[in-house]
Amino acid sequence: MTSTEKGSGRFWPFRSKWTPCRSFHDQEEERRVRANDREYNGKYKYADNHIKTSKYNIFTFLPINLYEQFQRVANTYFLCLLILQLIPQISSLSWFTTIVPLALVLTVTAVKDAMDDYFRHKSDRQVNTRQSQVLISGKLQKEKWMNVHVGDIIKLENNQFVAADLLLLSTSEPNGLCYIETAELDGETNLKVRQALPVTSDLGADITHLAEFDGEVVCEPPNNRLDRFIGTLMWKERSYSLDNQRMLLRGCILRNTDWCFGMVIFAGLQTKLLQNCEKTKFKRTSIDKLMNTLVLWIFGLLLCLGIVLAIGNSIWESSVGKHFQIYLQWEANNNSAVFSGFLTFWSYIIILNTVVPISLYVSMEFIRLGHSYFISWDQGMYHSGQDVPAEARTTTLTEQLGQVEYVFSDKTGTLTQNIMTFNKCSINGKIYGEVYDEYGHKIEITEATPCVNFSHNPLADVKFRFHDTALVEAVHDGNVSVQEFFRLLALCHTVMPEEKIKGQLVYQAQSPDEGALVTAARNFGFVFCDRTPETITVVEMGKPVTYQLLAILDFNNVRKRMSVIVRTSDGQIKLYCKGADTILFERLSTSNEDLSCVTSEHLNMFAGEGLRTLVLAYKNLDRAFFEEWAKKLHIASTVLDDREECVDALYEEIERDLILLGATAIEDKLQEGVGETLLALSLANIKIWVLTGDKLETAMNVAYSCNMLRDDMSEIFIITGPTAVDVQMQLRRAKDHITGPLTHRCKHLDQADVNTQDSVFEETVNAEYALIISGHCLAYALEAELQHLLLDTACLCMTVICCRVTPLQKAQVVELVKKHKQAVTLAIGDGANDVSMIKTADIGVGIGGEEGMQAVLASDFTFAQFCFLQRLLLLHGRWSYHRMCKFLRYFFYKNFAFTLVHFWFAFFCGFSAQTVYDQWFITLFNVVYTSLPVLALGLFDQDVSEQNSLRHPKLYEPGQQRRLFNKRQFLLCSLNGIITSLALFFVPYCTLGYSPRDDGTTASDHQSFAVVIATSLIIVVSIQIGLDTNYWTPINHLYIWGSLAMYFFILFIPYSNSAFQELPKYFSFFGTAHSCLTRSNVWLVILLTTVICIIPGVAFRFVQRELYPTLTEKVRHLQVSRKQSPLKQIRRRVRRNSSRRSAYAFSHQEGFGELITSGRNMRGLLTPPPGRLQNSTSWVENMLRRISEQSMRIGSPSPKSTASHKTDERQDSKESM
């Protein structure tokens, strides 16, 4: 505890490591708050309790949103084009062809952003308008949270949220105790204890005394440290030290406490919870970022083309055009060839801008919108138990789901259900909890397996499930070992009983595993029903028995065990102990050797099934020995120096020569399908990092349960150094251990090659490693000097677990990987403590769980179970990325082919900026003729079926490696478009140039030439999209062939006699379509052009697929030929050899032992009610079978499936084309 200077008024403890307040007074070095004095506190201008998570308001929406939208280079590009089109001297196209689609894109995006921000405003309003009881002018008044100020005294009642960061003053419980739940802060649902200072606890609920309270608190400035608070209360000329145990933080919930009063220290955005929340960030996909680069490339290309054509115009005008001035006079303001070239440059910039039309971005938004609806409509991601469907809360990140390389996951409520169940036990060398049939064969326990009937026990918990009747029979038969076993479970704990409804006990446990063990004892006839500081009352087989509690030897991280010493009704003194097997086996009596060997085998069995184990033992104590030991304990507990060491030595002295009773096996229920999902993601080369606020042992136990950690791993590195130097040494040692055989080969490399070499290491390390690091070590490792070492070491490991991390540290880890690995990251969580990392990651996924809706509200995608992440990424994400990439490749191909015909034509029209096509064709090409087919391709195409997408996780890797659309792919499809434009122009030019009509006139007029090229272009791009389509639906057929038919239908309208008579200026191609397309030689030219454009691409694809097929093509070939055989659907519990893990990993701090024995937490007495080892397969085989079963189950047809999710019975129709 930091010392203070009493009465001096100065307090200087603020030199520890934390991140200071970011949003308000960064110069604030200490905070001074006086109770019940708003005028005094107001001069410091502290933040009020109003929070704001929204991005816009009614005045800032338009400028900020437009600024964000024009960060997209394409939008700025089109705005510049619009300005150029408003200049009549250089524009040959109407301005409305650009402003209408640009305005549409900006409006649609703005409306979507406004809706998203509206929901943030709505959420903020709900929080800010919550009611709280505030002491104002000597009276308790109801005030909205937003109107609470620093220094106010607030009254909280049971089950209420804490409105701000409060200094606890007084409570309804004895000695100023209160109980809180901190799930919103750290994800832990077990209760925590807070205690008011004795001097303020005496204030009680006396409003008069509370209103007169004028204590002043001097403390640390606002920061994000959830686990630390340093301050001093100065009142009545005395100083009192304050720490985190005196504070109630915003986001906590008051539990099992009727009321409490607190003084506001931090409010609003300066509370520790909000200090851990990152601001809402504008997220863009990697394809969006690439498109920005490509648009700049294309703009550079347009500049080059414009310069070439401008120079050509100047040369032509100076050498040829001047001879034709009598026919084509220069305009009055154009009196030189150079100036003519300057104007021509801008004219061609406008004409050639259709290489990237605004319709590209309109189509991308529609495709993303469709993909988001497919996610929301997917019945395979609907959880019937909670009636919660999946939901895409954003429409801009769907293809990013197909490129994820790192998944950062919370543990509690995300991977696990945080529900502990008493699964099995070993008592006196016999296993209980397994079920056998009449032939002695072991039966796998399922939901359908009959449960033991506990109706004979009126105090039994109706939710408790157990399947082995032999254990109940042993209890009723009076088996001494079995009864002693459950007696120990009923006595050796720190659980608090509560009788909410008469006759119905509710246990408030510090950790879920303790609650599970006490509940098991309760159902088997040993009901813990009451405790006082001196006694424990247990109803044993219907009879109340009271034990005198002599001592509690509490649990801590070093001891890894807990003991109680009680005196029975007949005066016998007993010690009951439970703890980790490695600890207790060393303290057993030598007479237990045989039993300990058998129990050890049982523990290996339990650990192989992923269960958490505890060993139980007891000891009869001699009265004289105990009394002597108790005197030593009293002396040791009062010494000032080395108190803890003295007490631990006495604990060691008495916890010896124990008699073994047996062992318990507890299951922390994973969410359904977690193991299969993690395996599938790892096979897809997705790295999973667990970032949890739980304890190290807890995180490791869960990681073992879901096979993220295994005993056959090469090494598990645990970083626990107390200083930055120790952390650096441990990280360096771990990295050297992994890369040792490789590093000596590259010592000659300079610093520039280090990052490349680390990437090589990641590819060459074949062994499996795991890295586990705690929160206090992570604080050092995230500093600038060590963060690269941390990142390098972690990325070399298969599994990374960060435990005891704060919400802000979660965000910092995600940001570290994003920044330095340039990888797509996904964060998934279910609580308020996950909001920061969800906002920081490229993609945030919220699980609607037991910890509120904050994670859901901050996320981009939501669903009810972690297992749906497999379907979100490997199916929807992969399909979305595949479709978007194919859409972009085709779009650039067709637009290069369409636009560059103008470039070739410029050499034959005197560089006059005359267009090849009719302006109506230019207007309708991207809007009508080719818009729907490419939308169908981007919405419905499937390279492989749903089942094969899930069955072959390796198909996900092309997205991670950005193979399907990158700069190389852009250049290839652009080159294909350029070659096609050459063929489209020069084949008709060379064949029709001297071709006569039937009446002897020439056929090489400009209008006929334009119709031939336009018709050839439409046919070529329609055939090309047919070749690109893998998955044919009725919609694809309708859009492709319908668009082709629409072209010929519309073709005759602008070229008709009536259109020319009405608007001759706009419909100048009178009669051209009929005159041109009724000639056979024209159709032969169109056919020749089509063949020349299509055949080379078809031949290249054929050779590539035959000689160098990709994995996707191999899977598709198997799918089409129907040669794959379904895997057997076998579902078994995963069993593996594993190290034993103590269930005490779920105790997150030292127990309530001191509180219990001191009596500070007691209200009064509750009235007692009247009253065989089998062979196991490898875990990989089991997991693969589960994945197969899940894939087959998910792949079953559903009447509500959308068009994009149907099992393809028409999949081979593509080959019949």
Coordinates of N, CA, C and O in Angstrom, one line a residue, residues 505-562:
L505 N -32.5 -23.4 -1.5 CA -31.2 -22.9 -1.3 C -30.5 -22.5 -2.6 O -30.7 -23.2 -3.7
V506 N -29.8 -21.4 -2.6 CA -29.1 -20.9 -3.7 C -27.6 -20.7 -3.3 O -27.4 -20.0 -2.2
Y507 N -26.7 -21.3 -4.0 CA -25.3 -21.2 -3.6 C -24.6 -20.0 -4.3 O -24.7 -20.0 -5.6
Q508 N -23.9 -19.1 -3.6 CA -23.1 -18.1 -4.2 C -21.7 -18.5 -4.1 O -21.1 -18.4 -3.0
A509 N -21.1 -19.0 -5.2 CA -19.8 -19.5 -5.2 C -18.8 -18.6 -5.7 O -19.1 -17.8 -6.7
Q510 N -17.6 -18.6 -5.2 CA -16.5 -17.7 -5.7 C -16.1 -18.2 -7.1 O -15.7 -17.4 -7.9
S511 N -16.2 -19.4 -7.4 CA -15.9 -20.0 -8.7 C -16.9 -21.1 -9.1 O -17.4 -21.7 -8.2
P512 N -17.2 -21.2 -10.3 CA -18.2 -22.2 -10.7 C -17.9 -23.6 -10.3 O -18.8 -24.4 -10.0
D513 N -16.6 -24.0 -10.2 CA -16.3 -25.4 -9.9 C -16.7 -25.7 -8.4 O -17.1 -26.8 -8.1
E514 N -16.5 -24.7 -7.5 CA -16.9 -25.0 -6.1 C -18.4 -25.1 -6.0 O -18.8 -26.0 -5.3
G515 N -19.1 -24.3 -6.8 CA -20.6 -24.5 -6.8 C -21.0 -25.9 -7.3 O -21.9 -26.5 -6.7
A516 N -20.3 -26.4 -8.3 CA -20.6 -27.7 -8.8 C -20.3 -28.8 -7.8 O -21.1 -29.8 -7.7
L517 N -19.2 -28.7 -7.1 CA -18.9 -29.8 -6.1 C -19.9 -29.8 -4.9 O -20.3 -30.8 -4.5
V518 N -20.2 -28.6 -4.4 CA -21.1 -28.5 -3.3 C -22.5 -28.9 -3.7 O -23.2 -29.6 -3.0
T519 N -22.9 -28.6 -5.0 CA -24.2 -29.1 -5.5 C -24.2 -30.6 -5.6 O -25.3 -31.2 -5.3
A520 N -23.1 -31.2 -6.0 CA -23.1 -32.7 -6.1 C -23.3 -33.3 -4.8 O -24.0 -34.2 -4.6
A521 N -22.6 -32.8 -3.8 CA -22.7 -33.3 -2.4 C -24.2 -33.1 -1.9 O -24.8 -34.0 -1.3
R522 N -24.8 -32.0 -2.3 CA -26.2 -31.8 -1.9 C -27.1 -32.8 -2.5 O -28.0 -33.3 -1.8
N523 N -26.9 -33.2 -3.7 CA -27.8 -34.2 -4.4 C -27.6 -35.6 -3.8 O -28.5 -36.4 -3.9
F524 N -26.4 -35.8 -3.4 CA -26.1 -37.2 -2.9 C -26.3 -37.3 -1.4 O -25.9 -38.2 -0.8
G525 N -27.0 -36.3 -0.8 CA -27.5 -36.4 0.6 C -26.7 -35.7 1.6 O -27.0 -35.8 2.8
F526 N -25.7 -34.9 1.2 CA -25.0 -34.1 2.1 C -25.1 -32.6 1.8 O -24.4 -32.0 1.0
V527 N -26.2 -32.0 2.4 CA -26.6 -30.7 1.9 C -26.0 -29.6 2.8 O -26.3 -29.5 4.0
F528 N -25.1 -28.8 2.3 CA -24.6 -27.6 3.0 C -25.7 -26.6 3.0 O -26.1 -26.1 2.0
C529 N -26.1 -26.2 4.2 CA -27.3 -25.3 4.3 C -27.0 -24.0 5.0 O -27.7 -23.0 4.9
D530 N -25.9 -23.9 5.9 CA -25.7 -22.7 6.6 C -24.3 -22.7 7.2 O -23.7 -23.7 7.3
R531 N -23.8 -21.4 7.4 CA -22.5 -21.3 8.0 C -22.5 -20.0 8.9 O -23.2 -19.0 8.6
T532 N -21.7 -20.0 9.9 CA -21.4 -18.8 10.7 C -19.9 -18.8 10.8 O -19.2 -19.7 10.3
P533 N -19.4 -17.8 11.4 CA -17.9 -17.7 11.6 C -17.3 -18.9 12.4 O -16.2 -19.2 12.2
E534 N -18.2 -19.5 13.2 CA -17.6 -20.6 14.0 C -18.2 -22.0 13.6 O -17.7 -23.0 14.1
T535 N -19.3 -22.1 12.8 CA -19.9 -23.4 12.5 C -20.3 -23.5 11.1 O -20.4 -22.6 10.3
I536 N -20.4 -24.8 10.7 CA -21.0 -25.2 9.4 C -22.1 -26.2 9.6 O -21.9 -27.2 10.3
T537 N -23.2 -25.9 9.0 CA -24.4 -26.8 9.2 C -24.6 -27.6 7.9 O -24.8 -27.0 6.9
V538 N -24.6 -28.9 8.0 CA -24.9 -29.8 6.9 C -26.0 -30.8 7.2 O -26.0 -31.3 8.3
V539 N -26.9 -30.9 6.3 CA -28.0 -31.9 6.5 C -27.5 -33.2 5.8 O -27.4 -33.3 4.6
E540 N -27.1 -34.2 6.7 CA -26.6 -35.5 6.2 C -27.6 -36.5 6.2 O -28.1 -36.9 7.3
M541 N -28.0 -37.0 5.0 CA -29.0 -38.0 4.9 C -30.3 -37.7 5.6 O -30.9 -38.5 6.3
G542 N -30.7 -36.4 5.5 CA -31.9 -35.9 6.1 C -31.8 -35.4 7.6 O -32.8 -34.9 8.1
K543 N -30.6 -35.5 8.2 CA -30.4 -35.1 9.6 C -29.4 -34.0 9.6 O -28.3 -34.1 9.1
P544 N -29.8 -32.8 10.2 CA -28.9 -31.7 10.4 C -27.8 -32.0 11.3 O -28.0 -32.5 12.4
V545 N -26.6 -31.7 10.9 CA -25.4 -31.9 11.7 C -24.6 -30.6 11.7 O -24.4 -30.0 10.6
T546 N -24.2 -30.1 12.8 CA -23.4 -28.9 12.9 C -22.0 -29.2 13.3 O -21.7 -29.9 14.3
Y547 N -21.1 -28.7 12.5 CA -19.6 -28.9 12.8 C -19.1 -27.5 13.3 O -19.4 -26.5 12.8
Q548 N -18.2 -27.6 14.2 CA -17.5 -26.4 14.7 C -16.3 -26.1 13.8 O -15.5 -27.0 13.6
L549 N -16.3 -24.9 13.2 CA -15.2 -24.6 12.2 C -14.1 -24.0 13.0 O -14.1 -22.9 13.6
L550 N -13.0 -24.7 13.0 CA -11.8 -24.3 13.8 C -10.8 -23.5 13.0 O -10.1 -22.6 13.5
A551 N -10.7 -23.8 11.7 CA -9.7 -23.1 10.9 C -10.0 -23.3 9.4 O -10.5 -24.4 9.0
I552 N -9.7 -22.3 8.6 CA -9.8 -22.5 7.1 C -8.4 -22.2 6.6 O -7.8 -21.1 6.8
L553 N -7.8 -23.2 5.9 CA -6.5 -23.0 5.3 C -6.7 -22.7 3.8 O -6.9 -23.6 3.0
D554 N -6.8 -21.4 3.5 CA -7.3 -21.0 2.2 C -6.4 -21.3 1.1 O -5.2 -21.5 1.2
F555 N -7.1 -21.3 -0.1 CA -6.4 -21.6 -1.4 C -5.6 -20.3 -1.8 O -6.0 -19.2 -1.6
N556 N -4.4 -20.6 -2.4 CA -3.8 -19.5 -3.2 C -3.0 -20.2 -4.3 O -2.9 -21.4 -4.4
N557 N -2.4 -19.4 -5.2 CA -1.8 -19.9 -6.4 C -0.6 -20.8 -6.1 O -0.2 -21.7 -6.9
V558 N 0.1 -20.6 -5.0 CA 1.2 -21.4 -4.6 C 0.8 -22.7 -4.0 O 1.3 -23.8 -4.4
R559 N -0.1 -22.7 -3.0 CA -0.6 -23.9 -2.3 C -1.3 -24.8 -3.2 O -1.2 -26.0 -3.2
K560 N -2.2 -24.3 -4.1 CA -3.1 -25.0 -5.0 C -3.9 -26.1 -4.2 O -4.1 -27.2 -4.7
R561 N -4.3 -25.8 -3.0 CA -5.1 -26.7 -2.2 C -5.8 -25.8 -1.2 O -5.5 -24.7 -0.9
M562 N -6.9 -26.4 -0.6 CA -7.6 -25.8 0.5 C -7.9 -26.8 1.5 O -8.2 -27.9 1.2

